Amino acid sequence: MKEHLSIIRSSRLFSGISEHEVMAMLSCFEAKKESFPRDTFLLRAGDTTEAIGLVLEGRILIIQEDIWGNRNILSGTGPGQTFATAYACAPGSVLQMSVFAETPVTVMFLNVKRVLGMCPSVCAYHSRIIRNLLGELAEKNLCIGEKVAHMGQRTTRAKLMSYFSAEVQRLGKYEFDIPFSRQQLADYLAVERSGLSAELGKMRKEGLLDFRRNHFTLKV
């Protein structure tokens, strides 16, 4: 794990914890590292898990698919970010989403029982981990609420404007990169890709924004 120590320490989960304590806690939490090739599933809807996942390399997508194969992207997750946290913390809960490797990925799994229960060695920073975990869960809940707000808009343009507005408020600037391709953005907002691309073209012609691939500049 030492080669990924900087990523682990940069994560919200291990915020405020020293390098020495992190290494001790990884052993305590029965940390396991696994690698997955691109376009494979780390977890599938219907599975259960007792492990919190932390991305060390690459990028994953949290997706929902119906029985006809229609895909809805819930979020994208990169190095230093966790996944399946809420399901791991609710023993026996069946996953309602899947975790998909957008790129080749390396992830670390932590035994949630060891994270939530006081360890035998009584790590000094164990309570800090639990506070960090609660903060992460709250943050993910807010992200879900934000996505619901975008999807609740009536038109494709309104959904795009809601999404871009949230990005501006989050980043504090009108020029930014988004973490999605066109198809992924369409899946995230639950619209057709062709309609999304057409609407973006109209918005550019009207002088509302400019873009190149996933780099956008809003004009207000």
Tab-separated table of C-alpha atoms in Angstrom:
chain	number	residue	atom	x	y	z
A	1	MET	CA	0.000	0.000	0.000
A	2	LYS	CA	2.974	2.332	0.450
A	3	GLU	CA	3.057	3.315	-3.232
A	4	HIS	CA	-0.506	4.637	-2.884
A	5	LEU	CA	-0.053	6.242	0.515
A	6	SER	CA	-0.309	9.806	-0.811
A	7	ILE	CA	-3.657	9.008	-2.471
A	8	ILE	CA	-4.954	7.304	0.663
A	9	ARG	CA	-3.963	10.239	2.880
A	10	SER	CA	-5.543	12.728	0.450
A	11	SER	CA	-8.926	10.986	0.765
A	12	ARG	CA	-11.734	12.407	2.867
A	13	LEU	CA	-11.836	9.145	4.811
A	14	PHE	CA	-8.254	9.460	6.097
A	15	SER	CA	-8.195	13.254	6.439
A	16	GLY	CA	-6.187	14.510	9.406
A	17	ILE	CA	-4.435	11.191	10.058
A	18	SER	CA	-0.649	10.860	10.022
A	19	GLU	CA	1.283	8.573	7.691
A	20	HIS	CA	2.298	6.299	10.559
A	21	GLU	CA	-1.282	6.011	11.811
A	22	VAL	CA	-2.604	5.328	8.308
A	23	MET	CA	-0.277	2.360	7.843
A	24	ALA	CA	-1.259	0.951	11.231
A	25	MET	CA	-4.960	1.424	10.514
A	26	LEU	CA	-4.801	-0.264	7.105
A	27	SER	CA	-3.651	-3.403	8.838
A	28	CYS	CA	-6.332	-2.981	11.496
A	29	PHE	CA	-9.044	-2.540	8.833
A	30	GLU	CA	-7.862	-5.626	6.901
A	31	ALA	CA	-7.195	-3.506	3.803
A	32	LYS	CA	-7.018	-5.456	0.540
A	33	LYS	CA	-5.883	-4.074	-2.812
A	34	GLU	CA	-7.399	-5.323	-6.070
A	35	SER	CA	-7.033	-4.347	-9.727
A	36	PHE	CA	-9.728	-4.565	-12.412
A	37	PRO	CA	-9.458	-4.136	-16.207
A	38	ARG	CA	-11.454	-1.540	-18.093
A	39	ASP	CA	-15.141	-2.243	-18.807
A	40	THR	CA	-15.575	-4.724	-15.973
A	41	PHE	CA	-17.824	-4.667	-12.934
A	42	LEU	CA	-16.350	-4.346	-9.454
A	43	LEU	CA	-19.783	-4.841	-7.900
A	44	ARG	CA	-23.157	-5.561	-9.483
A	45	ALA	CA	-26.709	-4.662	-8.530
A	46	GLY	CA	-28.050	-7.477	-6.380
A	47	ASP	CA	-24.719	-8.039	-4.609
A	48	THR	CA	-24.092	-7.346	-0.951
A	49	THR	CA	-20.837	-5.993	0.453
A	50	GLU	CA	-19.171	-5.621	3.815
A	51	ALA	CA	-16.310	-3.524	2.468
A	52	ILE	CA	-15.844	0.173	1.792
A	53	GLY	CA	-14.068	0.735	-1.522
A	54	LEU	CA	-11.441	3.438	-2.077
A	55	VAL	CA	-10.151	4.177	-5.586
A	56	LEU	CA	-6.341	4.258	-5.771
A	57	GLU	CA	-5.874	4.463	-9.556
A	58	GLY	CA	-8.233	4.977	-12.494
A	59	ARG	CA	-11.886	5.935	-12.558
A	60	ILE	CA	-15.139	4.106	-11.881
A	61	LEU	CA	-18.765	4.887	-12.630
A	62	ILE	CA	-21.659	4.263	-10.266
A	63	ILE	CA	-24.510	3.211	-12.546
A	64	GLN	CA	-28.039	1.875	-12.562
A	65	GLU	CA	-29.306	-0.294	-15.411
A	66	ASP	CA	-32.824	-1.568	-16.012
A	67	ILE	CA	-33.649	-4.980	-17.465
A	68	TRP	CA	-33.602	-3.503	-20.993
A	69	GLY	CA	-30.052	-2.195	-20.590
A	70	ASN	CA	-30.890	1.497	-20.221
A	71	ARG	CA	-28.134	3.116	-18.173
A	72	ASN	CA	-28.361	5.922	-15.634
A	73	ILE	CA	-25.052	7.253	-14.307
A	74	LEU	CA	-25.297	8.254	-10.659
A	75	SER	CA	-21.744	9.542	-10.293
A	76	GLY	CA	-18.126	9.172	-11.346
A	77	THR	CA	-15.412	8.381	-8.822
A	78	GLY	CA	-11.638	8.804	-9.075
A	79	PRO	CA	-8.516	8.397	-6.934
A	80	GLY	CA	-9.029	9.160	-3.249
A	81	GLN	CA	-12.809	8.729	-3.403
A	82	THR	CA	-14.866	5.964	-1.828
A	83	PHE	CA	-17.722	3.846	-3.157
A	84	ALA	CA	-20.372	1.439	-1.798
A	85	THR	CA	-20.002	3.129	1.591
A	86	ALA	CA	-23.684	3.320	2.524
A	87	TYR	CA	-24.318	-0.310	1.513
A	88	ALA	CA	-21.329	-1.535	3.506
A	89	CYS	CA	-22.555	0.373	6.557
A	90	ALA	CA	-26.016	-1.217	6.274
A	91	PRO	CA	-25.337	-4.959	6.715
A	92	GLY	CA	-27.292	-7.189	4.346
A	93	SER	CA	-28.437	-4.341	2.101
A	94	VAL	CA	-28.696	-5.396	-1.538
A	95	LEU	CA	-26.954	-3.046	-3.964
A	96	GLN	CA	-29.360	-1.074	-6.153
A	97	MET	CA	-26.482	0.097	-8.329
A	98	SER	CA	-23.384	-1.313	-10.003
A	99	VAL	CA	-19.752	-0.218	-9.841
A	100	PHE	CA	-18.156	-0.200	-13.307
A	101	ALA	CA	-14.519	0.346	-14.305
A	102	GLU	CA	-14.448	3.186	-16.841
A	103	THR	CA	-10.646	2.741	-17.025
A	104	PRO	CA	-8.302	0.109	-15.605
A	105	VAL	CA	-8.586	0.648	-11.852
A	106	THR	CA	-6.855	-0.303	-8.637
A	107	VAL	CA	-8.968	-0.097	-5.501
A	108	MET	CA	-8.604	-0.808	-1.803
A	109	PHE	CA	-11.316	-2.530	0.210
A	110	LEU	CA	-11.690	-1.942	3.956
A	111	ASN	CA	-13.625	-4.252	6.271
A	112	VAL	CA	-16.467	-2.021	7.480
A	113	LYS	CA	-16.899	-4.017	10.694
A	114	ARG	CA	-13.332	-3.187	11.658
A	115	VAL	CA	-13.858	0.464	10.692
A	116	LEU	CA	-17.058	0.934	12.700
A	117	GLY	CA	-16.067	-1.229	15.673
A	118	MET	CA	-13.342	-0.135	18.076
A	119	CYS	CA	-10.232	-2.092	17.167
A	120	PRO	CA	-8.388	-4.319	19.686
A	121	SER	CA	-5.374	-1.995	19.701
A	122	VAL	CA	-7.627	1.054	20.316
A	123	CYS	CA	-6.105	3.253	17.586
A	124	ALA	CA	-5.886	6.857	18.700
A	125	TYR	CA	-7.357	8.093	15.412
A	126	HIS	CA	-10.143	5.534	15.098
A	127	SER	CA	-12.819	8.014	16.197
A	128	ARG	CA	-11.501	10.467	13.589
A	129	ILE	CA	-12.052	7.864	10.860
A	130	ILE	CA	-15.662	7.398	11.987
A	131	ARG	CA	-16.261	11.175	11.912
A	132	ASN	CA	-14.711	11.329	8.441
A	133	LEU	CA	-16.919	8.466	7.322
A	134	LEU	CA	-20.046	10.254	8.533
A	135	GLY	CA	-18.929	13.377	6.674
A	136	GLU	CA	-18.469	11.356	3.487
A	137	LEU	CA	-21.905	9.789	3.785
A	138	ALA	CA	-23.474	13.222	4.266
A	139	GLU	CA	-21.595	14.598	1.266
A	140	LYS	CA	-22.717	11.728	-0.968
A	141	ASN	CA	-26.298	12.248	0.186
A	142	LEU	CA	-26.077	15.904	-0.849
A	143	CYS	CA	-24.713	14.872	-4.264
A	144	ILE	CA	-27.680	12.561	-4.779
A	145	GLY	CA	-30.036	15.404	-3.871
A	146	GLU	CA	-28.267	17.635	-6.386
A	147	LYS	CA	-28.657	15.048	-9.135
A	148	VAL	CA	-32.363	14.688	-8.331
A	149	ALA	CA	-32.694	18.470	-8.657
A	150	HIS	CA	-31.090	18.376	-12.129
A	151	MET	CA	-33.260	15.492	-13.305
A	152	GLY	CA	-36.395	17.147	-11.937
A	153	GLN	CA	-36.132	19.939	-14.521
A	154	ARG	CA	-38.658	19.650	-17.345
A	155	THR	CA	-36.443	20.160	-20.401
A	156	THR	CA	-32.975	19.142	-21.539
A	157	ARG	CA	-31.864	22.781	-21.500
A	158	ALA	CA	-33.153	23.274	-17.979
A	159	LYS	CA	-31.314	20.145	-16.829
A	160	LEU	CA	-28.090	21.375	-18.431
A	161	MET	CA	-28.440	24.828	-16.899
A	162	SER	CA	-29.115	23.308	-13.483
A	163	TYR	CA	-26.021	21.108	-13.772
A	164	PHE	CA	-23.745	23.902	-15.028
A	165	SER	CA	-25.047	26.311	-12.390
A	166	ALA	CA	-24.197	23.814	-9.657
A	167	GLU	CA	-20.695	23.383	-11.068
A	168	VAL	CA	-20.129	27.158	-11.072
A	169	GLN	CA	-21.313	27.419	-7.479
A	170	ARG	CA	-19.159	24.491	-6.424
A	171	LEU	CA	-15.975	25.655	-8.191
A	172	GLY	CA	-16.471	29.412	-7.926
A	173	LYS	CA	-15.644	30.055	-11.588
A	174	TYR	CA	-17.354	30.078	-14.981
A	175	GLU	CA	-14.770	27.981	-16.824
A	176	PHE	CA	-14.314	24.337	-15.891
A	177	ASP	CA	-13.982	20.721	-17.019
A	178	ILE	CA	-16.744	18.219	-16.383
A	179	PRO	CA	-15.950	14.571	-15.541
A	180	PHE	CA	-18.263	13.126	-18.206
A	181	SER	CA	-18.200	12.394	-21.922
A	182	ARG	CA	-21.282	13.435	-23.936
A	183	GLN	CA	-22.881	10.013	-23.565
A	184	GLN	CA	-22.081	9.910	-19.866
A	185	LEU	CA	-23.510	13.398	-19.339
A	186	ALA	CA	-26.679	12.333	-21.168
A	187	ASP	CA	-26.898	9.241	-18.960
A	188	TYR	CA	-26.289	11.331	-15.838
A	189	LEU	CA	-29.082	13.788	-16.722
A	190	ALA	CA	-31.383	11.037	-18.076
A	191	VAL	CA	-31.746	12.532	-21.570
A	192	GLU	CA	-31.013	11.330	-25.103
A	193	ARG	CA	-27.476	12.047	-26.288
A	194	SER	CA	-28.667	13.460	-29.616
A	195	GLY	CA	-31.018	15.873	-27.851
A	196	LEU	CA	-28.321	16.908	-25.405
A	197	SER	CA	-25.803	17.584	-28.185
A	198	ALA	CA	-28.392	19.563	-30.158
A	199	GLU	CA	-29.276	21.666	-27.116
A	200	LEU	CA	-25.627	22.396	-26.362
A	201	GLY	CA	-25.214	23.553	-29.965
A	202	LYS	CA	-28.210	25.898	-29.641
A	203	MET	CA	-26.906	27.308	-26.362
A	204	ARG	CA	-23.531	28.021	-27.961
A	205	LYS	CA	-25.174	29.785	-30.916
A	206	GLU	CA	-27.196	31.893	-28.500
A	207	GLY	CA	-24.006	32.941	-26.711
A	208	LEU	CA	-24.856	31.243	-23.428
A	209	LEU	CA	-21.733	29.112	-23.350
A	210	ASP	CA	-18.801	27.765	-25.285
A	211	PHE	CA	-17.209	24.344	-25.062
A	212	ARG	CA	-14.580	22.029	-26.438
A	213	ARG	CA	-15.073	18.392	-25.535
A	214	ASN	CA	-15.565	18.384	-21.747
A	215	HIS	CA	-14.228	21.925	-21.179
A	216	PHE	CA	-16.984	24.529	-20.756
A	217	THR	CA	-17.085	28.302	-20.427
A	218	LEU	CA	-20.362	29.883	-19.328
A	219	LYS	CA	-21.198	33.407	-20.466
A	220	VAL	CA	-23.426	35.394	-18.123
